[in-house]
mmCIF file of C-alpha atoms and ligand atoms in Angstrom:
data_model
loop_
_atom_site.group_PDB
_atom_site.id
_atom_site.type_symbol
_atom_site.label_atom_id
_atom_site.label_comp_id
_atom_site.label_asym_id
_atom_site.label_seq_id
_atom_site.Cartn_x
_atom_site.Cartn_y
_atom_site.Cartn_z
ATOM 1 C CA MET A 1 35.427 42.897 -135.809
ATOM 2 C CA ARG A 2 31.885 43.146 -136.965
ATOM 3 C CA TYR A 3 29.456 45.833 -135.736
ATOM 4 C CA LYS A 4 25.837 45.738 -135.527
ATOM 5 C CA ARG A 5 23.061 48.314 -134.684
ATOM 6 C CA PHE A 6 22.247 47.946 -130.885
ATOM 7 C CA GLY A 7 18.388 48.087 -131.177
ATOM 8 C CA LYS A 8 16.589 51.390 -130.773
ATOM 9 C CA THR A 9 19.616 52.993 -129.138
ATOM 10 C CA GLU A 10 20.935 53.328 -132.666
ATOM 11 C CA LEU A 11 24.442 52.845 -131.285
ATOM 12 C CA GLN A 12 26.815 50.684 -133.534
ATOM 13 C CA VAL A 13 28.414 48.023 -131.242
ATOM 14 C CA SER A 14 30.998 45.275 -131.705
ATOM 15 C CA GLU A 15 29.308 41.989 -132.032
ATOM 16 C CA MET A 16 31.552 40.736 -129.070
ATOM 17 C CA CYS A 17 31.286 42.837 -125.905
ATOM 18 C CA LEU A 18 33.984 42.404 -123.187
ATOM 19 C CA GLY A 19 32.691 41.251 -119.977
ATOM 20 C CA THR A 20 34.583 42.508 -116.870
ATOM 21 C CA TRP A 21 33.387 40.244 -114.027
ATOM 22 C CA GLY A 22 36.705 38.436 -113.891
ATOM 23 C CA ILE A 23 38.630 41.729 -114.573
ATOM 24 C CA GLY A 24 37.208 42.922 -111.243
ATOM 25 C CA GLY A 25 39.635 40.385 -109.612
ATOM 26 C CA ALA A 26 37.322 38.246 -107.579
ATOM 27 C CA GLY A 27 35.048 35.188 -108.161
ATOM 28 C CA TRP A 28 37.307 33.682 -111.049
ATOM 29 C CA ASP A 29 40.888 32.683 -111.632
ATOM 30 C CA SER A 30 43.246 35.188 -110.084
ATOM 31 C CA ASN A 31 45.429 37.336 -112.425
ATOM 32 C CA SER A 32 47.716 40.301 -111.642
ATOM 33 C CA GLU A 33 46.090 43.774 -111.791
ATOM 34 C CA GLU A 34 48.563 44.541 -114.663
ATOM 35 C CA THR A 35 47.230 41.437 -116.649
ATOM 36 C CA ARG A 36 43.546 42.480 -116.001
ATOM 37 C CA LEU A 37 44.158 46.134 -116.998
ATOM 38 C CA ASP A 38 45.990 44.889 -120.154
ATOM 39 C CA ALA A 39 42.909 42.662 -121.035
ATOM 40 C CA ILE A 40 40.882 46.049 -121.421
ATOM 41 C CA TYR A 41 43.532 47.523 -123.470
ATOM 42 C CA ALA A 42 43.608 44.316 -125.852
ATOM 43 C CA ALA A 43 39.880 44.373 -126.271
ATOM 44 C CA VAL A 44 39.883 47.992 -127.493
ATOM 45 C CA GLU A 45 42.965 47.351 -129.682
ATOM 46 C CA ALA A 46 41.043 44.292 -131.134
ATOM 47 C CA GLY A 47 38.052 46.599 -132.119
ATOM 48 C CA ILE A 48 35.699 46.031 -129.257
ATOM 49 C CA ASN A 49 33.911 49.153 -128.589
ATOM 50 C CA PHE A 50 31.263 47.704 -126.095
ATOM 51 C CA ILE A 51 32.428 46.865 -122.401
ATOM 52 C CA ASP A 52 30.029 45.503 -119.744
ATOM 53 C CA THR A 53 30.636 45.964 -115.977
ATOM 54 C CA ALA A 54 28.864 46.273 -112.753
ATOM 55 C CA PRO A 55 29.319 47.612 -109.080
ATOM 56 C CA ALA A 56 28.652 43.917 -107.934
ATOM 57 C CA TYR A 57 31.787 42.791 -109.630
ATOM 58 C CA ASN A 58 34.203 42.891 -106.618
ATOM 59 C CA ASN A 59 32.541 45.891 -105.004
ATOM 60 C CA GLY A 60 33.110 48.332 -107.800
ATOM 61 C CA GLU A 61 36.535 47.117 -108.551
ATOM 62 C CA ALA A 62 35.787 46.042 -112.165
ATOM 63 C CA GLU A 63 34.372 49.593 -112.806
ATOM 64 C CA ARG A 64 37.408 51.128 -111.276
ATOM 65 C CA MET A 65 39.636 48.952 -113.552
ATOM 66 C CA LEU A 66 37.495 50.004 -116.543
ATOM 67 C CA GLY A 67 37.677 53.627 -115.654
ATOM 68 C CA ARG A 68 41.513 53.684 -115.363
ATOM 69 C CA ALA A 69 42.082 51.776 -118.443
ATOM 70 C CA LEU A 70 39.844 53.952 -120.613
ATOM 71 C CA LYS A 71 41.464 57.105 -119.035
ATOM 72 C CA ASN A 72 44.787 55.825 -119.611
ATOM 73 C CA MET A 73 43.996 55.222 -123.218
ATOM 74 C CA GLY A 74 42.008 58.329 -123.807
ATOM 75 C CA LYS A 75 39.230 56.287 -125.211
ATOM 76 C CA ARG A 76 36.235 56.882 -122.860
ATOM 77 C CA HIS A 77 34.189 58.456 -125.783
ATOM 78 C CA GLU A 78 34.873 55.690 -128.188
ATOM 79 C CA VAL A 79 33.616 52.924 -126.048
ATOM 80 C CA VAL A 80 29.885 52.091 -125.027
ATOM 81 C CA ILE A 81 29.935 51.229 -121.346
ATOM 82 C CA SER A 82 27.121 49.255 -119.787
ATOM 83 C CA THR A 83 26.961 48.985 -116.099
ATOM 84 C CA LYS A 84 24.279 48.041 -113.600
ATOM 85 C CA CYS A 85 22.386 48.977 -110.520
ATOM 86 C CA GLY A 86 20.262 47.537 -107.748
ATOM 87 C CA ASN A 87 22.611 44.596 -106.698
ATOM 88 C CA PHE A 88 25.579 44.798 -104.390
ATOM 89 C CA PHE A 89 27.781 43.132 -102.094
ATOM 90 C CA ASN A 90 26.897 43.647 -98.520
ATOM 91 C CA ASP A 91 29.719 41.710 -96.952
ATOM 92 C CA GLY A 92 31.992 40.702 -99.759
ATOM 93 C CA VAL A 93 30.103 37.478 -100.022
ATOM 94 C CA ASN A 94 26.438 37.667 -100.285
ATOM 95 C CA TYR A 95 24.551 39.754 -103.007
ATOM 96 C CA ILE A 96 21.648 41.878 -101.929
ATOM 97 C CA ARG A 97 19.025 43.358 -104.217
ATOM 98 C CA ASP A 98 17.891 46.919 -103.624
ATOM 99 C CA CYS A 99 16.397 49.001 -106.425
ATOM 100 C CA SER A 100 14.973 51.627 -104.008
ATOM 101 C CA ARG A 101 15.181 55.265 -105.203
ATOM 102 C CA ASP A 102 17.962 56.284 -102.745
ATOM 103 C CA LYS A 103 20.137 53.249 -103.391
ATOM 104 C CA ILE A 104 19.982 53.805 -107.187
ATOM 105 C CA ILE A 105 20.892 57.386 -106.764
ATOM 106 C CA GLN A 106 23.910 56.438 -104.575
ATOM 107 C CA GLN A 107 25.003 53.434 -106.718
ATOM 108 C CA ILE A 108 24.823 55.448 -109.910
ATOM 109 C CA ASP A 109 26.948 58.379 -108.517
ATOM 110 C CA ASP A 110 29.456 55.741 -107.403
ATOM 111 C CA SER A 111 29.550 54.152 -110.682
ATOM 112 C CA LEU A 112 30.192 57.636 -112.386
ATOM 113 C CA ARG A 113 33.054 58.167 -109.842
ATOM 114 C CA ASN A 114 34.530 54.680 -110.423
ATOM 115 C CA LEU A 115 34.390 54.880 -114.187
ATOM 116 C CA GLN A 116 35.842 58.275 -114.025
ATOM 117 C CA THR A 117 32.984 59.668 -116.415
ATOM 118 C CA ASP A 118 30.154 61.998 -116.379
ATOM 119 C CA TYR A 119 27.796 59.805 -118.229
ATOM 120 C CA ILE A 120 26.999 56.082 -118.586
ATOM 121 C CA ASP A 121 25.766 54.749 -121.896
ATOM 122 C CA ILE A 122 23.614 51.966 -120.862
ATOM 123 C CA MET A 123 22.256 51.530 -117.243
ATOM 124 C CA LEU A 124 20.738 48.063 -116.456
ATOM 125 C CA ILE A 125 18.869 47.085 -113.540
ATOM 126 C CA HIS A 126 21.023 43.767 -112.543
ATOM 127 C CA TRP A 127 18.138 41.698 -111.091
ATOM 128 C CA PRO A 128 14.537 42.449 -110.366
ATOM 129 C CA ASP A 129 14.160 43.474 -106.742
ATOM 130 C CA PRO A 130 10.873 41.955 -105.288
ATOM 131 C CA LYS A 131 10.732 44.547 -102.558
ATOM 132 C CA THR A 132 10.745 47.783 -104.661
ATOM 133 C CA PRO A 133 7.851 48.623 -107.049
ATOM 134 C CA PHE A 134 9.105 48.920 -110.652
ATOM 135 C CA GLU A 135 7.486 52.309 -110.796
ATOM 136 C CA GLU A 136 9.842 53.716 -108.193
ATOM 137 C CA THR A 137 12.988 52.289 -109.896
ATOM 138 C CA MET A 138 11.971 53.286 -113.283
ATOM 139 C CA GLY A 139 10.965 56.759 -112.139
ATOM 140 C CA ILE A 140 14.494 57.545 -110.738
ATOM 141 C CA LEU A 141 16.152 56.031 -113.789
ATOM 142 C CA SER A 142 14.002 58.117 -116.065
ATOM 143 C CA ASP A 143 14.947 61.257 -113.958
ATOM 144 C CA LEU A 144 18.592 60.377 -114.324
ATOM 145 C CA LYS A 145 18.255 60.078 -117.970
ATOM 146 C CA LYS A 146 16.678 63.426 -118.344
ATOM 147 C CA ALA A 147 19.592 64.825 -116.169
ATOM 148 C CA GLY A 148 22.071 63.218 -118.730
ATOM 149 C CA LYS A 149 23.665 60.907 -116.225
ATOM 150 C CA ILE A 150 22.660 57.813 -118.052
ATOM 151 C CA LEU A 151 21.945 57.690 -121.843
ATOM 152 C CA HIS A 152 19.843 54.441 -122.263
ATOM 153 C CA VAL A 153 18.130 52.227 -119.654
ATOM 154 C CA GLY A 154 17.768 48.424 -119.793
ATOM 155 C CA VAL A 155 17.256 45.353 -117.658
ATOM 156 C CA SER A 156 19.060 42.059 -116.951
ATOM 157 C CA ASN A 157 17.565 38.727 -115.776
ATOM 158 C CA PHE A 158 14.052 39.966 -116.091
ATOM 159 C CA SER A 159 11.148 37.772 -117.426
ATOM 160 C CA ARG A 160 9.114 38.916 -120.523
ATOM 161 C CA GLU A 161 6.316 40.005 -118.096
ATOM 162 C CA GLN A 162 8.593 42.084 -115.949
ATOM 163 C CA MET A 163 10.050 43.627 -118.994
ATOM 164 C CA GLU A 164 6.569 44.624 -120.358
ATOM 165 C CA GLU A 165 5.783 46.138 -117.002
ATOM 166 C CA VAL A 166 8.784 48.164 -116.429
ATOM 167 C CA ASP A 167 8.543 49.545 -120.044
ATOM 168 C CA ARG A 168 5.238 51.210 -119.038
ATOM 169 C CA TYR A 169 7.242 53.538 -116.715
ATOM 170 C CA CYS A 170 10.417 54.147 -118.735
ATOM 171 C CA THR A 171 11.298 52.598 -122.402
ATOM 172 C CA ILE A 172 13.687 49.815 -122.025
ATOM 173 C CA GLU A 173 16.383 49.784 -124.718
ATOM 174 C CA ALA A 174 18.694 46.926 -123.595
ATOM 175 C CA TYR A 175 18.211 43.461 -122.263
ATOM 176 C CA GLN A 176 20.953 41.369 -120.941
ATOM 177 C CA PRO A 177 20.081 37.685 -120.305
ATOM 178 C CA GLN A 178 22.093 34.523 -120.039
ATOM 179 C CA TYR A 179 22.334 32.641 -123.315
ATOM 180 C CA SER A 180 24.719 30.104 -124.836
ATOM 181 C CA MET A 181 24.933 26.621 -126.166
ATOM 182 C CA VAL A 182 24.539 25.484 -122.482
ATOM 183 C CA SER A 183 21.818 27.806 -121.553
ATOM 184 C CA ARG A 184 19.032 28.537 -123.916
ATOM 185 C CA GLY A 185 16.136 28.981 -121.480
ATOM 186 C CA ASN A 186 15.856 32.655 -122.319
ATOM 187 C CA GLU A 187 15.435 32.219 -126.094
ATOM 188 C CA ALA A 188 11.795 32.938 -126.438
ATOM 189 C CA GLN A 189 11.986 36.114 -124.481
ATOM 190 C CA ILE A 190 15.050 37.168 -126.271
ATOM 191 C CA LYS A 191 13.441 36.808 -129.677
ATOM 192 C CA TRP A 192 10.490 38.858 -128.197
ATOM 193 C CA ALA A 193 12.851 41.633 -127.069
ATOM 194 C CA ALA A 194 14.625 41.654 -130.534
ATOM 195 C CA GLU A 195 11.142 41.963 -132.190
ATOM 196 C CA LYS A 196 10.488 45.041 -129.926
ATOM 197 C CA ASP A 197 13.771 46.509 -131.214
ATOM 198 C CA ILE A 198 15.481 46.134 -127.554
ATOM 199 C CA GLY A 199 19.179 45.674 -127.904
ATOM 200 C CA VAL A 200 19.920 42.191 -126.841
ATOM 201 C CA MET A 201 23.436 41.554 -125.137
ATOM 202 C CA THR A 202 23.797 37.946 -124.101
ATOM 203 C CA TYR A 203 26.106 36.833 -121.129
ATOM 204 C CA GLY A 204 27.939 33.595 -120.419
ATOM 205 C CA SER A 205 28.567 33.094 -124.031
ATOM 206 C CA LEU A 206 31.239 30.529 -123.261
ATOM 207 C CA GLY A 207 29.245 28.825 -120.534
ATOM 208 C CA GLY A 208 31.529 30.405 -117.999
ATOM 209 C CA GLY A 209 34.472 28.772 -119.877
ATOM 210 C CA ILE A 210 33.300 25.238 -120.218
ATOM 211 C CA LEU A 211 32.677 25.749 -123.950
ATOM 212 C CA THR A 212 36.256 26.521 -124.568
ATOM 213 C CA GLY A 213 37.407 22.995 -124.302
ATOM 214 C CA ALA A 214 39.976 24.094 -121.789
ATOM 215 C CA ILE A 215 38.243 22.268 -118.872
ATOM 216 C CA ARG A 216 37.735 18.578 -119.620
ATOM 217 C CA GLU A 217 37.521 17.271 -116.140
ATOM 218 C CA VAL A 218 35.307 18.159 -113.011
ATOM 219 C CA LYS A 219 37.514 20.189 -110.808
ATOM 220 C CA GLU A 220 37.445 21.692 -107.130
ATOM 221 C CA TYR A 221 36.813 25.383 -107.268
ATOM 222 C CA ALA A 222 37.028 27.879 -104.339
ATOM 223 C CA PRO A 223 33.648 28.349 -102.557
ATOM 224 C CA SER A 224 33.663 31.953 -103.833
ATOM 225 C CA ASP A 225 34.385 30.919 -107.565
ATOM 226 C CA SER A 226 31.557 31.658 -109.962
ATOM 227 C CA ARG A 227 31.895 28.061 -111.319
ATOM 228 C CA ASN A 228 30.764 26.857 -108.015
ATOM 229 C CA ARG A 229 28.244 29.549 -107.198
ATOM 230 C CA PHE A 230 26.765 30.813 -110.390
ATOM 231 C CA TYR A 231 27.340 28.290 -113.213
ATOM 232 C CA LYS A 232 26.286 24.930 -111.795
ATOM 233 C CA HIS A 233 26.968 22.913 -114.856
ATOM 234 C CA PHE A 234 30.786 22.501 -113.743
ATOM 235 C CA GLN A 235 29.412 19.624 -111.617
ATOM 236 C CA GLU A 236 27.866 16.305 -112.520
ATOM 237 C CA PRO A 237 25.479 15.256 -113.897
ATOM 238 C CA THR A 238 25.533 18.071 -116.498
ATOM 239 C CA PHE A 239 29.266 18.267 -116.893
ATOM 240 C CA SER A 240 29.601 14.886 -118.609
ATOM 241 C CA LYS A 241 26.656 15.735 -120.878
ATOM 242 C CA ILE A 242 28.357 19.135 -121.792
ATOM 243 C CA MET A 243 31.506 17.135 -122.738
ATOM 244 C CA GLU A 244 29.518 15.204 -125.191
ATOM 245 C CA VAL A 245 28.680 18.402 -126.881
ATOM 246 C CA VAL A 246 32.236 19.525 -126.665
ATOM 247 C CA LYS A 247 33.327 16.532 -128.729
ATOM 248 C CA VAL A 248 31.176 17.644 -131.631
ATOM 249 C CA MET A 249 32.782 21.151 -131.365
ATOM 250 C CA ASP A 250 36.083 19.320 -131.509
ATOM 251 C CA ARG A 251 35.035 17.750 -134.849
ATOM 252 C CA ILE A 252 33.972 21.109 -136.286
ATOM 253 C CA SER A 253 37.151 22.684 -135.061
ATOM 254 C CA ALA A 254 39.206 20.019 -136.984
ATOM 255 C CA GLU A 255 37.415 20.956 -140.290
ATOM 256 C CA HIS A 256 38.532 24.642 -139.693
ATOM 257 C CA ASP A 257 42.224 24.231 -138.995
ATOM 258 C CA ASN A 258 41.753 23.455 -135.391
ATOM 259 C CA VAL A 259 40.213 26.880 -134.506
ATOM 260 C CA PRO A 260 39.919 27.389 -130.832
ATOM 261 C CA LEU A 261 36.439 25.993 -129.538
ATOM 262 C CA SER A 262 35.652 29.441 -127.896
ATOM 263 C CA GLN A 263 35.179 30.799 -131.591
ATOM 264 C CA ILE A 264 32.527 27.958 -132.208
ATOM 265 C CA ALA A 265 30.647 28.930 -129.080
ATOM 266 C CA ILE A 266 30.766 32.680 -129.941
ATOM 267 C CA ASN A 267 29.755 32.172 -133.575
ATOM 268 C CA TRP A 268 26.827 29.904 -132.398
ATOM 269 C CA CYS A 269 25.484 33.062 -130.440
ATOM 270 C CA ALA A 270 26.708 35.875 -132.618
ATOM 271 C CA GLN A 271 25.271 34.345 -135.886
ATOM 272 C CA LYS A 272 21.683 34.596 -134.697
ATOM 273 C CA GLU A 273 19.834 37.558 -135.970
ATOM 274 C CA PHE A 274 18.098 38.221 -132.627
ATOM 275 C CA ILE A 275 21.375 38.763 -130.839
ATOM 276 C CA SER A 276 22.994 42.159 -131.007
ATOM 277 C CA THR A 277 26.200 41.411 -129.260
ATOM 278 C CA CYS A 278 27.508 38.492 -127.013
ATOM 279 C CA ILE A 279 29.522 39.322 -124.088
ATOM 280 C CA VAL A 280 32.433 37.308 -123.380
ATOM 281 C CA GLY A 281 34.444 37.560 -120.255
ATOM 282 C CA SER A 282 38.277 37.132 -120.150
ATOM 283 C CA GLN A 283 41.188 38.529 -118.112
ATOM 284 C CA GLN A 284 43.858 37.772 -120.714
ATOM 285 C CA ARG A 285 45.109 39.530 -123.764
ATOM 286 C CA ARG A 286 45.850 36.287 -125.734
ATOM 287 C CA LYS A 287 42.281 34.922 -125.096
ATOM 288 C CA ILE A 288 40.725 38.042 -126.113
ATOM 289 C CA PHE A 289 42.535 38.096 -129.522
ATOM 290 C CA GLU A 290 41.610 34.309 -129.910
ATOM 291 C CA ASN A 291 37.986 35.176 -129.293
ATOM 292 C CA VAL A 292 37.838 38.104 -131.583
ATOM 293 C CA ALA A 293 39.064 35.971 -134.344
ATOM 294 C CA ALA A 294 35.773 34.186 -134.328
ATOM 295 C CA PHE A 295 34.511 36.880 -136.614
ATOM 296 C CA ASP A 296 36.965 35.935 -139.475
ATOM 297 C CA TRP A 297 34.942 32.848 -140.321
ATOM 298 C CA SER A 298 31.315 31.567 -139.862
ATOM 299 C CA LEU A 299 29.653 28.410 -139.001
ATOM 300 C CA SER A 300 27.738 26.739 -141.971
ATOM 301 C CA ALA A 301 24.107 25.955 -141.652
ATOM 302 C CA ASP A 302 25.082 22.241 -141.535
ATOM 303 C CA GLU A 303 27.644 22.836 -138.708
ATOM 304 C CA MET A 304 24.859 24.916 -136.772
ATOM 305 C CA ALA A 305 22.496 21.928 -137.268
ATOM 306 C CA MET A 306 25.158 19.497 -135.847
ATOM 307 C CA LEU A 307 25.650 21.750 -132.937
ATOM 308 C CA ASP A 308 21.849 22.051 -132.228
ATOM 309 C CA GLU A 309 21.454 18.421 -132.739
ATOM 310 C CA ALA A 310 24.068 17.625 -130.045
ATOM 311 C CA ILE A 311 22.605 20.313 -127.722
ATOM 312 C CA HIS A 312 19.165 18.563 -128.255
ATOM 313 C CA THR A 313 20.589 15.062 -127.593
ATOM 314 C CA TYR A 314 22.515 15.763 -124.484
ATOM 315 C CA LEU A 315 21.182 18.884 -122.856
ATOM 316 C CA ASP A 316 17.389 19.048 -123.500
HETATM 317 N N1 NAP B 1 23.875 40.340 -115.940
HETATM 318 C C1 NAP B 1 24.259 39.335 -115.106
HETATM 319 O O1 NAP B 1 23.673 38.866 -114.341
HETATM 320 C C2 NAP B 1 25.593 38.774 -115.657
HETATM 321 C C3 NAP B 1 25.891 37.386 -115.106
HETATM 322 C C4 NAP B 1 27.142 36.864 -115.591
HETATM 323 C C5 NAP B 1 27.937 37.478 -116.460
HETATM 324 N N2 NAP B 1 27.651 38.665 -116.816
HETATM 325 C C6 NAP B 1 28.495 39.510 -117.725
HETATM 326 O O2 NAP B 1 28.934 38.726 -118.806
HETATM 327 C C7 NAP B 1 30.339 38.518 -118.907
HETATM 328 C C8 NAP B 1 30.508 37.138 -119.679
HETATM 329 O O3 NAP B 1 30.206 36.148 -118.795
HETATM 330 P P1 NAP B 1 31.126 35.321 -117.843
HETATM 331 O O4 NAP B 1 32.454 36.061 -117.675
HETATM 332 O O5 NAP B 1 30.428 34.928 -116.720
HETATM 333 O O6 NAP B 1 31.315 33.935 -118.566
HETATM 334 P P2 NAP B 1 31.929 33.557 -120.052
HETATM 335 O O7 NAP B 1 32.218 34.832 -120.938
HETATM 336 O O8 NAP B 1 31.017 32.457 -120.589
HETATM 337 O O9 NAP B 1 33.219 32.688 -119.613
HETATM 338 C C9 NAP B 1 34.333 33.461 -118.980
HETATM 339 C C10 NAP B 1 35.437 32.291 -118.704
HETATM 340 O O10 NAP B 1 35.947 31.850 -119.942
HETATM 341 C C11 NAP B 1 37.468 31.945 -119.997
HETATM 342 N N3 NAP B 1 37.809 32.215 -121.323
HETATM 343 C C12 NAP B 1 37.456 33.271 -122.116
HETATM 344 N N4 NAP B 1 38.082 33.089 -123.353
HETATM 345 C C13 NAP B 1 38.746 32.032 -123.400
HETATM 346 C C14 NAP B 1 39.571 31.360 -124.250
HETATM 347 N N5 NAP B 1 39.709 31.821 -125.538
HETATM 348 N N6 NAP B 1 40.114 30.053 -123.781
HETATM 349 C C15 NAP B 1 39.901 29.559 -122.556
HETATM 350 N N7 NAP B 1 39.120 30.226 -121.741
HETATM 351 C C16 NAP B 1 38.639 31.332 -121.996
HETATM 352 C C17 NAP B 1 37.630 33.125 -119.053
HETATM 353 O O11 NAP B 1 39.067 33.071 -118.576
HETATM 354 P P3 NAP B 1 39.977 34.185 -118.035
HETATM 355 O O12 NAP B 1 38.939 35.186 -117.445
HETATM 356 O O13 NAP B 1 40.755 33.618 -117.092
HETATM 357 O O14 NAP B 1 40.518 34.813 -119.357
HETATM 358 C C18 NAP B 1 36.604 32.927 -117.878
HETATM 359 O O15 NAP B 1 37.028 31.922 -117.083
HETATM 360 C C19 NAP B 1 30.738 38.701 -117.463
HETATM 361 O O16 NAP B 1 32.078 39.082 -117.349
HETATM 362 C C20 NAP B 1 29.841 39.908 -117.119
HETATM 363 O O17 NAP B 1 30.366 41.191 -117.665
HETATM 364 C C21 NAP B 1 26.456 39.432 -116.496
#
């Protein structure tokens, strides 16, 4: 594993952060609770010291799994936890954004309980809530930071303008946008954040799994599956275009003893100096070790250029 400074937080974090959306047990392929818990053990064994979660992931279940796993391992203080606030399930199906003072207080208390901890390393606003003034949300996050319940404050899915505004009320130290070979729309504001020394943790590094080469045909997913609801590129016309990029990944893999394609997608993100860590979701030990092995080798400048050319040709 490689480690990098996480912006102005000065934390040293693994360049791969484990994502726990699937580990929460809803919205993705289903695995037993034992398998999902074991994924967290595997990540820590593999050297991952940064784990991302959220109350929105199956109504707190991902946080509860993480709390249990870290308690069982006795590793709470060795792992940096990021979780989120302001976004929750109201009925198990629809997400509601609410960044009002009272909701944030209640949600963070719930997260502390779920995670079996008395502090959260990084607290992110999950999505901007247009109904609540930023001053109110950042005011309460600033108070909770002073109280020691949270150590660092950040945002996810914010625009650059929104980040500039919230930073006036409470310094933001972490930014979590979507970014991968199939989602580069946030690149300009990621670079801006990195220049401001904000730790950048990018999500969807495998494009929700499409960049692993494991999915080569359009499939039917359950209506609640994230590959229906959240990552729209599992459907045509984008699916076939991505498959052309995957063929270029196949050629690069063949030059490196047939490395799994997931490692190419991870290196494409992690090798960029403006990214502190890339979040990768997996519920399975085998896949986590496979993904972490990305850090045993690097893409050459020529291979990066081949990938960028394919992305430009098929996805721009
Ligand atoms: N802030 C936000 O709004 C936001 C939004 C989305 C995600 N996130 C965070 O980012 C994390 C990562 O994103 P994501 O989980 O949406 O997508 P992702 O990491 O791009 O892809 C996850 C998918 O890839 C599969 N996978 C992982 N490694 C694999 C391998 N080696 N071979 C084959 N398949 C593999 C996983 O399967 P298995 O799970 O079955 O192992 C899962 O289906 C989330 O868990 C969450 O923590 C944040």
